[in-house]
PDB file of C-alpha atoms in Angstrom:
ATOM      1  CA  GLN Z 733      -4.349 -19.719  -0.668  1.00 56.00           C
ATOM      2  CA  LYS Z 734      -3.060 -16.284   0.384  1.00 67.00           C
ATOM      3  CA  GLU Z 735      -1.103 -14.380  -2.379  1.00 85.00           C
ATOM      4  CA  VAL Z 736       1.833 -13.175  -0.156  1.00 90.00           C
ATOM      5  CA  GLU Z 737       2.202 -13.885   3.571  1.00 91.00           C
ATOM      6  CA  GLN Z 738       4.886 -12.321   5.847  1.00 93.00           C
ATOM      7  CA  ASP Z 739       5.593 -13.162   9.750  1.00 87.00           C
ATOM      8  CA  PRO Z 740       3.950  -9.896  11.258  1.00 85.00           C
ATOM      9  CA  GLY Z 741       6.606 -10.047  14.041  1.00 85.00           C
ATOM     10  CA  PRO Z 742       7.412  -7.743  16.042  1.00 93.00           C
ATOM     11  CA  LEU Z 743      10.906  -8.136  14.931  1.00 95.00           C
ATOM     12  CA  SER Z 744      13.368  -6.512  17.388  1.00 96.00           C
ATOM     13  CA  VAL Z 745      17.310  -6.081  16.746  1.00 96.00           C
ATOM     14  CA  PRO Z 746      19.851  -3.935  18.046  1.00 97.00           C
ATOM     15  CA  GLU Z 747      21.263  -0.762  16.047  1.00 97.00           C
ATOM     16  CA  GLY Z 748      23.936  -1.713  13.475  1.00 97.00           C
ATOM     17  CA  ALA Z 749      22.450  -5.315  13.168  1.00 97.00           C
ATOM     18  CA  ILE Z 750      21.918  -6.825   9.883  1.00 97.00           C
ATOM     19  CA  VAL Z 751      18.309  -7.250   9.385  1.00 97.00           C
ATOM     20  CA  SER Z 752      16.548 -10.096   7.239  1.00 96.00           C
ATOM     21  CA  LEU Z 753      12.592  -9.463   6.323  1.00 96.00           C
ATOM     22  CA  ASN Z 754      10.986 -12.105   4.209  1.00 95.00           C
ATOM     23  CA  CYS Z 755       7.866 -12.831   2.086  1.00 94.00           C
ATOM     24  CA  THR Z 756       6.752 -16.047   0.460  1.00 94.00           C
ATOM     25  CA  TYR Z 757       4.214 -15.518  -2.651  1.00 91.00           C
ATOM     26  CA  SER Z 758       2.038 -18.216  -4.185  1.00 89.00           C
ATOM     27  CA  ASN Z 759       2.006 -17.642  -8.043  1.00 86.00           C
ATOM     28  CA  SER Z 760       4.668 -18.449  -9.920  1.00 84.00           C
ATOM     29  CA  ALA Z 761       3.726 -15.880 -12.885  1.00 85.00           C
ATOM     30  CA  PHE Z 762       4.527 -13.226 -10.570  1.00 84.00           C
ATOM     31  CA  GLN Z 763       7.300 -11.086 -12.134  1.00 86.00           C
ATOM     32  CA  TYR Z 764       7.932  -7.837 -10.100  1.00 89.00           C
ATOM     33  CA  PHE Z 765       8.363  -7.559  -6.252  1.00 92.00           C
ATOM     34  CA  MET Z 766       8.201  -4.830  -4.386  1.00 93.00           C
ATOM     35  CA  TRP Z 767       9.071  -3.418  -0.869  1.00 95.00           C
ATOM     36  CA  TYR Z 768       7.206  -0.817   0.976  1.00 96.00           C
ATOM     37  CA  ARG Z 769       7.684   0.738   4.322  1.00 97.00           C
ATOM     38  CA  GLN Z 770       5.069   2.330   6.417  1.00 95.00           C
ATOM     39  CA  TYR Z 771       6.122   4.400   9.477  1.00 94.00           C
ATOM     40  CA  SER Z 772       3.094   4.622  12.146  1.00 90.00           C
ATOM     41  CA  ARG Z 773       0.261   6.861  11.138  1.00 87.00           C
ATOM     42  CA  LYS Z 774       1.828   7.269   7.691  1.00 91.00           C
ATOM     43  CA  GLY Z 775       1.017   5.824   4.078  1.00 93.00           C
ATOM     44  CA  PRO Z 776       3.288   3.285   2.689  1.00 94.00           C
ATOM     45  CA  GLU Z 777       6.467   4.435   0.652  1.00 93.00           C
ATOM     46  CA  LEU Z 778       8.062   2.102  -1.983  1.00 91.00           C
ATOM     47  CA  LEU Z 779      11.546   1.194  -1.180  1.00 93.00           C
ATOM     48  CA  MET Z 780      12.479  -0.746  -3.976  1.00 90.00           C
ATOM     49  CA  TYR Z 781      11.386  -3.593  -6.369  1.00 88.00           C
ATOM     50  CA  THR Z 782      12.793  -5.995  -8.305  1.00 88.00           C
ATOM     51  CA  TYR Z 783      12.191  -8.125 -11.169  1.00 83.00           C
ATOM     52  CA  SER Z 784      12.115 -11.614 -11.477  1.00 79.00           C
ATOM     53  CA  SER Z 785      15.195 -13.468  -9.667  1.00 75.00           C
ATOM     54  CA  GLY Z 786      18.086 -12.167  -8.389  1.00 79.00           C
ATOM     55  CA  ASN Z 787      19.530  -9.347  -6.313  1.00 88.00           C
ATOM     56  CA  LYS Z 788      18.910  -5.270  -5.936  1.00 91.00           C
ATOM     57  CA  GLU Z 789      20.851  -3.231  -4.270  1.00 94.00           C
ATOM     58  CA  ASP Z 790      19.980   0.540  -2.857  1.00 93.00           C
ATOM     59  CA  GLY Z 791      22.270   1.673  -0.240  1.00 96.00           C
ATOM     60  CA  ARG Z 792      21.837  -0.180   2.820  1.00 97.00           C
ATOM     61  CA  PHE Z 793      19.217  -2.116   1.568  1.00 97.00           C
ATOM     62  CA  THR Z 794      19.185  -5.318  -0.740  1.00 96.00           C
ATOM     63  CA  ALA Z 795      16.174  -6.938  -2.071  1.00 95.00           C
ATOM     64  CA  GLN Z 796      16.194 -10.748  -3.265  1.00 93.00           C
ATOM     65  CA  VAL Z 797      14.126 -12.923  -5.125  1.00 93.00           C
ATOM     66  CA  ASP Z 798      14.127 -16.542  -5.353  1.00 90.00           C
ATOM     67  CA  LYS Z 799      11.770 -17.373  -7.595  1.00 88.00           C
ATOM     68  CA  SER Z 800      12.253 -21.315  -7.210  1.00 88.00           C
ATOM     69  CA  SER Z 801      11.023 -21.299  -3.790  1.00 90.00           C
ATOM     70  CA  LYS Z 802       9.073 -18.331  -4.164  1.00 91.00           C
ATOM     71  CA  TYR Z 803      10.717 -16.433  -1.451  1.00 91.00           C
ATOM     72  CA  ILE Z 804      11.421 -12.510  -1.482  1.00 93.00           C
ATOM     73  CA  SER Z 805      13.801 -10.936   1.301  1.00 95.00           C
ATOM     74  CA  LEU Z 806      14.555  -7.602   2.178  1.00 96.00           C
ATOM     75  CA  PHE Z 807      17.990  -6.992   3.874  1.00 97.00           C
ATOM     76  CA  ILE Z 808      19.132  -3.795   5.888  1.00 97.00           C
ATOM     77  CA  ARG Z 809      22.886  -3.556   6.546  1.00 97.00           C
ATOM     78  CA  ASP Z 810      23.819  -1.276   9.385  1.00 97.00           C
ATOM     79  CA  SER Z 811      20.294  -0.902  10.708  1.00 97.00           C
ATOM     80  CA  GLN Z 812      19.161   2.631  12.386  1.00 97.00           C
ATOM     81  CA  PRO Z 813      16.755   3.032  14.847  1.00 96.00           C
ATOM     82  CA  SER Z 814      14.864   5.513  11.999  1.00 96.00           C
ATOM     83  CA  ASP Z 815      14.349   1.800  10.165  1.00 97.00           C
ATOM     84  CA  SER Z 816      12.121   1.164  12.847  1.00 97.00           C
ATOM     85  CA  ALA Z 817       8.709   0.635  10.781  1.00 97.00           C
ATOM     86  CA  THR Z 818       6.264  -1.831   9.128  1.00 96.00           C
ATOM     87  CA  TYR Z 819       8.127  -3.605   6.078  1.00 97.00           C
ATOM     88  CA  LEU Z 820       5.405  -4.634   3.502  1.00 96.00           C
ATOM     89  CA  CYS Z 821       6.060  -7.062   0.487  1.00 95.00           C
ATOM     90  CA  ALA Z 822       3.859  -6.136  -2.355  1.00 94.00           C
ATOM     91  CA  ILE Z 823       3.313  -7.863  -6.032  1.00 91.00           C
ATOM     92  CA  PRO Z 824       1.430  -5.677  -8.738  1.00 87.00           C
ATOM     93  CA  GLN Z 825      -1.502  -7.786  -9.043  1.00 80.00           C
ATOM     94  CA  GLY Z 826      -4.903  -6.115  -8.300  1.00 72.00           C
ATOM     95  CA  GLY Z 827      -3.658  -2.733  -8.028  1.00 86.00           C
ATOM     96  CA  LEU Z 828      -0.919  -3.878  -5.225  1.00 92.00           C
ATOM     97  CA  THR Z 829      -1.627  -7.034  -3.277  1.00 92.00           C
ATOM     98  CA  PHE Z 830       0.543  -6.595   0.137  1.00 94.00           C
ATOM     99  CA  GLY Z 831       1.548  -8.746   2.374  1.00 93.00           C
ATOM    100  CA  LYS Z 832       0.506  -8.321   6.152  1.00 92.00           C
ATOM    101  CA  GLY Z 833       3.918  -6.455   7.092  1.00 94.00           C
ATOM    102  CA  THR Z 834       6.634  -7.123   9.308  1.00 95.00           C
ATOM    103  CA  HIS Z 835       7.101  -4.394  12.244  1.00 95.00           C
ATOM    104  CA  LEU Z 836      10.790  -3.928  12.880  1.00 97.00           C
ATOM    105  CA  ILE Z 837      12.440  -2.386  16.069  1.00 97.00           C
ATOM    106  CA  ILE Z 838      15.524  -1.404  15.904  1.00 97.00           C
ATOM    107  CA  GLN Z 839      17.280  -0.891  19.377  1.00 96.00           C
ATOM    108  CA  PRO Z 840      19.453   2.291  20.123  1.00 93.00           C
TER     109      PRO Z 840
ATOM    110  CA  GLU G 536       8.876  16.510  -3.246  1.00 74.00           C
ATOM    111  CA  PRO G 537       5.341  16.336  -4.562  1.00 74.00           C
ATOM    112  CA  GLU G 538       2.919  14.103  -2.495  1.00 92.00           C
ATOM    113  CA  VAL G 539      -0.469  12.689  -2.270  1.00 96.00           C
ATOM    114  CA  THR G 540      -2.702  14.638   0.173  1.00 96.00           C
ATOM    115  CA  GLN G 541      -5.706  13.428   1.809  1.00 97.00           C
ATOM    116  CA  THR G 542      -8.627  15.208   3.705  1.00 95.00           C
ATOM    117  CA  PRO G 543      -9.859  14.806   6.476  1.00 94.00           C
ATOM    118  CA  SER G 544      -7.244  12.994   8.534  1.00 95.00           C
ATOM    119  CA  HIS G 545      -9.777  11.577  10.620  1.00 96.00           C
ATOM    120  CA  GLN G 546     -13.869  11.350   9.721  1.00 96.00           C
ATOM    121  CA  VAL G 547     -16.479  10.020  12.260  1.00 97.00           C
ATOM    122  CA  THR G 548     -19.580   8.971  10.824  1.00 95.00           C
ATOM    123  CA  GLN G 549     -22.935   7.505  11.912  1.00 96.00           C
ATOM    124  CA  MET G 550     -23.814   4.201  10.427  1.00 97.00           C
ATOM    125  CA  GLY G 551     -25.876   4.428   7.597  1.00 96.00           C
ATOM    126  CA  GLN G 552     -24.769   7.902   6.650  1.00 97.00           C
ATOM    127  CA  GLU G 553     -22.889   8.679   3.431  1.00 97.00           C
ATOM    128  CA  VAL G 554     -19.160   9.787   3.788  1.00 97.00           C
ATOM    129  CA  ILE G 555     -16.662  11.419   0.932  1.00 97.00           C
ATOM    130  CA  LEU G 556     -12.843  10.790   1.329  1.00 97.00           C
ATOM    131  CA  ARG G 557     -10.912  13.220  -0.452  1.00 97.00           C
ATOM    132  CA  CYS G 558      -7.603  12.987  -2.142  1.00 97.00           C
ATOM    133  CA  VAL G 559      -5.517  15.127  -4.358  1.00 97.00           C
ATOM    134  CA  PRO G 560      -3.218  13.181  -6.298  1.00 96.00           C
ATOM    135  CA  ILE G 561       0.358  14.110  -7.533  1.00 94.00           C
ATOM    136  CA  SER G 562      -0.196  16.563 -10.283  1.00 90.00           C
ATOM    137  CA  ASN G 563       1.237  14.704 -13.570  1.00 88.00           C
ATOM    138  CA  HIS G 564       0.046  11.195 -12.312  1.00 92.00           C
ATOM    139  CA  LEU G 565      -2.643   9.238 -14.245  1.00 91.00           C
ATOM    140  CA  TYR G 566      -3.543   6.451 -12.450  1.00 93.00           C
ATOM    141  CA  PHE G 567      -5.194   6.820  -9.196  1.00 95.00           C
ATOM    142  CA  TYR G 568      -6.038   4.341  -6.503  1.00 96.00           C
ATOM    143  CA  TRP G 569      -8.040   3.424  -3.179  1.00 98.00           C
ATOM    144  CA  TYR G 570      -6.905   1.239  -0.384  1.00 98.00           C
ATOM    145  CA  ARG G 571      -8.311   0.521   2.894  1.00 97.00           C
ATOM    146  CA  GLN G 572      -6.682  -0.931   6.044  1.00 95.00           C
ATOM    147  CA  ILE G 573      -8.773  -2.424   8.756  1.00 95.00           C
ATOM    148  CA  LEU G 574      -7.003  -2.213  12.339  1.00 91.00           C
ATOM    149  CA  GLY G 575      -4.555  -5.166  12.448  1.00 87.00           C
ATOM    150  CA  GLN G 576      -4.901  -6.242   8.893  1.00 90.00           C
ATOM    151  CA  LYS G 577      -3.032  -6.124   5.716  1.00 92.00           C
ATOM    152  CA  VAL G 578      -3.417  -3.025   3.383  1.00 94.00           C
ATOM    153  CA  GLU G 579      -6.072  -4.105   0.742  1.00 95.00           C
ATOM    154  CA  PHE G 580      -6.707  -3.000  -2.628  1.00 96.00           C
ATOM    155  CA  LEU G 581     -10.190  -1.159  -3.623  1.00 97.00           C
ATOM    156  CA  VAL G 582     -10.146   0.561  -6.989  1.00 97.00           C
ATOM    157  CA  SER G 583      -8.015   1.832  -9.614  1.00 95.00           C
ATOM    158  CA  PHE G 584      -8.940   4.622 -12.168  1.00 94.00           C
ATOM    159  CA  TYR G 585      -7.530   6.069 -15.235  1.00 91.00           C
ATOM    160  CA  ASN G 586      -9.004   7.950 -17.870  1.00 89.00           C
ATOM    161  CA  ASN G 587     -11.720   8.807 -16.090  1.00 91.00           C
ATOM    162  CA  GLU G 588     -13.011   5.348 -15.521  1.00 94.00           C
ATOM    163  CA  ILE G 589     -12.694   2.474 -13.344  1.00 95.00           C
ATOM    164  CA  SER G 590      -9.720   0.246 -14.598  1.00 93.00           C
ATOM    165  CA  GLU G 591      -9.590  -2.501 -11.970  1.00 93.00           C
ATOM    166  CA  LYS G 592     -11.591  -3.082  -8.822  1.00 95.00           C
ATOM    167  CA  SER G 593     -11.722  -5.749  -6.138  1.00 94.00           C
ATOM    168  CA  GLU G 594     -14.501  -7.594  -4.332  1.00 93.00           C
ATOM    169  CA  ILE G 595     -14.762  -5.399  -1.656  1.00 95.00           C
ATOM    170  CA  PHE G 596     -15.707  -2.671  -3.959  1.00 96.00           C
ATOM    171  CA  ASP G 597     -19.159  -3.373  -4.092  1.00 95.00           C
ATOM    172  CA  ASP G 598     -22.040  -1.019  -4.970  1.00 95.00           C
ATOM    173  CA  GLN G 599     -21.773   1.104  -2.010  1.00 96.00           C
ATOM    174  CA  PHE G 600     -18.628   2.559  -2.847  1.00 97.00           C
ATOM    175  CA  SER G 601     -17.910   4.731  -5.909  1.00 97.00           C
ATOM    176  CA  VAL G 602     -15.091   6.954  -6.909  1.00 97.00           C
ATOM    177  CA  GLU G 603     -15.163  10.308  -8.457  1.00 95.00           C
ATOM    178  CA  ARG G 604     -12.767  12.812 -10.398  1.00 93.00           C
ATOM    179  CA  PRO G 605     -14.568  15.813 -10.256  1.00 88.00           C
ATOM    180  CA  ASP G 606     -12.031  18.348 -11.185  1.00 88.00           C
ATOM    181  CA  GLY G 607      -8.424  18.275 -12.485  1.00 81.00           C
ATOM    182  CA  SER G 608      -7.140  17.913  -8.904  1.00 89.00           C
ATOM    183  CA  ASN G 609      -9.450  15.885  -6.640  1.00 94.00           C
ATOM    184  CA  PHE G 610     -10.019  12.178  -6.448  1.00 96.00           C
ATOM    185  CA  THR G 611     -12.837  10.917  -3.972  1.00 97.00           C
ATOM    186  CA  LEU G 612     -14.303   8.054  -2.708  1.00 97.00           C
ATOM    187  CA  LYS G 613     -17.545   7.772  -1.721  1.00 97.00           C
ATOM    188  CA  ILE G 614     -19.424   4.958   0.746  1.00 97.00           C
ATOM    189  CA  ARG G 615     -23.207   5.654   0.023  1.00 95.00           C
ATOM    190  CA  SER G 616     -24.405   3.873   3.523  1.00 94.00           C
ATOM    191  CA  THR G 617     -21.789   3.126   6.056  1.00 96.00           C
ATOM    192  CA  LYS G 618     -21.563  -0.189   8.037  1.00 96.00           C
ATOM    193  CA  LEU G 619     -19.689  -0.729  11.095  1.00 96.00           C
ATOM    194  CA  GLU G 620     -17.466  -2.782   9.314  1.00 96.00           C
ATOM    195  CA  ASP G 621     -16.215   0.131   6.890  1.00 97.00           C
ATOM    196  CA  SER G 622     -14.344   1.414   9.757  1.00 97.00           C
ATOM    197  CA  ALA G 623     -10.709   1.279   8.299  1.00 97.00           C
ATOM    198  CA  MET G 624      -7.914   3.617   7.500  1.00 97.00           C
ATOM    199  CA  TYR G 625      -8.322   4.596   3.838  1.00 98.00           C
ATOM    200  CA  PHE G 626      -5.383   5.275   1.460  1.00 98.00           C
ATOM    201  CA  CYS G 627      -5.380   6.974  -1.756  1.00 97.00           C
ATOM    202  CA  ALA G 628      -2.275   6.705  -4.085  1.00 96.00           C
ATOM    203  CA  SER G 629      -1.561   7.667  -7.516  1.00 95.00           C
ATOM    204  CA  SER G 630       1.201   6.682 -10.071  1.00 92.00           C
ATOM    205  CA  ASP G 631       2.863   7.821 -13.629  1.00 89.00           C
ATOM    206  CA  PRO G 632       2.620   5.111 -16.247  1.00 79.00           C
ATOM    207  CA  LEU G 633       5.602   6.360 -17.952  1.00 77.00           C
ATOM    208  CA  SER G 634       7.935   6.097 -14.999  1.00 71.00           C
ATOM    209  CA  GLY G 635       8.501   2.516 -15.667  1.00 69.00           C
ATOM    210  CA  PRO G 636       7.960  -0.638 -16.271  1.00 65.00           C
ATOM    211  CA  VAL G 637       6.754  -0.557 -12.549  1.00 74.00           C
ATOM    212  CA  ALA G 638       5.203   2.662 -11.829  1.00 80.00           C
ATOM    213  CA  PRO G 639       5.545   3.109  -8.194  1.00 86.00           C
ATOM    214  CA  GLN G 640       2.345   4.002  -6.367  1.00 91.00           C
ATOM    215  CA  HIS G 641       2.768   6.992  -4.167  1.00 93.00           C
ATOM    216  CA  PHE G 642       0.586   6.847  -1.023  1.00 95.00           C
ATOM    217  CA  GLY G 643      -0.902   9.744   1.173  1.00 96.00           C
ATOM    218  CA  ASP G 644      -1.052   9.201   4.680  1.00 95.00           C
ATOM    219  CA  GLY G 645      -4.595   8.329   5.149  1.00 97.00           C
ATOM    220  CA  THR G 646      -7.962   9.222   6.412  1.00 97.00           C
ATOM    221  CA  ARG G 647      -8.901   7.196   9.313  1.00 97.00           C
ATOM    222  CA  LEU G 648     -12.750   6.364   8.891  1.00 98.00           C
ATOM    223  CA  SER G 649     -14.595   5.566  12.057  1.00 97.00           C
ATOM    224  CA  ILE G 650     -18.194   4.516  12.111  1.00 97.00           C
ATOM    225  CA  LEU G 651     -20.456   4.729  15.233  1.00 95.00           C
TER     226      LEU G 651
END
């Protein structure tokens, strides 16, 4: 069973829309959950991380964890063309275990 | 802002040859990592390194791989006898264990390794 799963997309939305990106995970023992952003031909960069359940907000980004359903989400408000990238969820296991990433396209 | 740098950006090597990928982690970081990303697939953990020894490795990191910190600034990944399936993007990362309960890993922009 895969540790972390993501829909690879692509997900295309108009500028200004609210974006919802999602992952599921397999092991209920996981406590920390991370979101990385990867631009084309670049390394992943950490956007934010959350601990256990609940929400965490950072500017236009909100990370949410639902441990009962093993579901993690990243919401982007007022999406911009510069948000176009691949978004990776990750858990700190074996270094980091990444999902496959969702390719997001924000249309101007 | 300090960053992780990797060289070369693209390495082309004949199958069976040895290759060394180089990384300069962020200077005050103490944990170092290598990951790989085969085209179209997920980023996969290879190995972590702390205090001059491997702290954790994945199943991918078999005997053909080795890592070294030859001096105070560089961190290298050596692949002894390359195979076609080693073709991938290789990312180096580093982290500061004192930066909190989950030390963010900072990634370089990768070395694209092409095995012919």
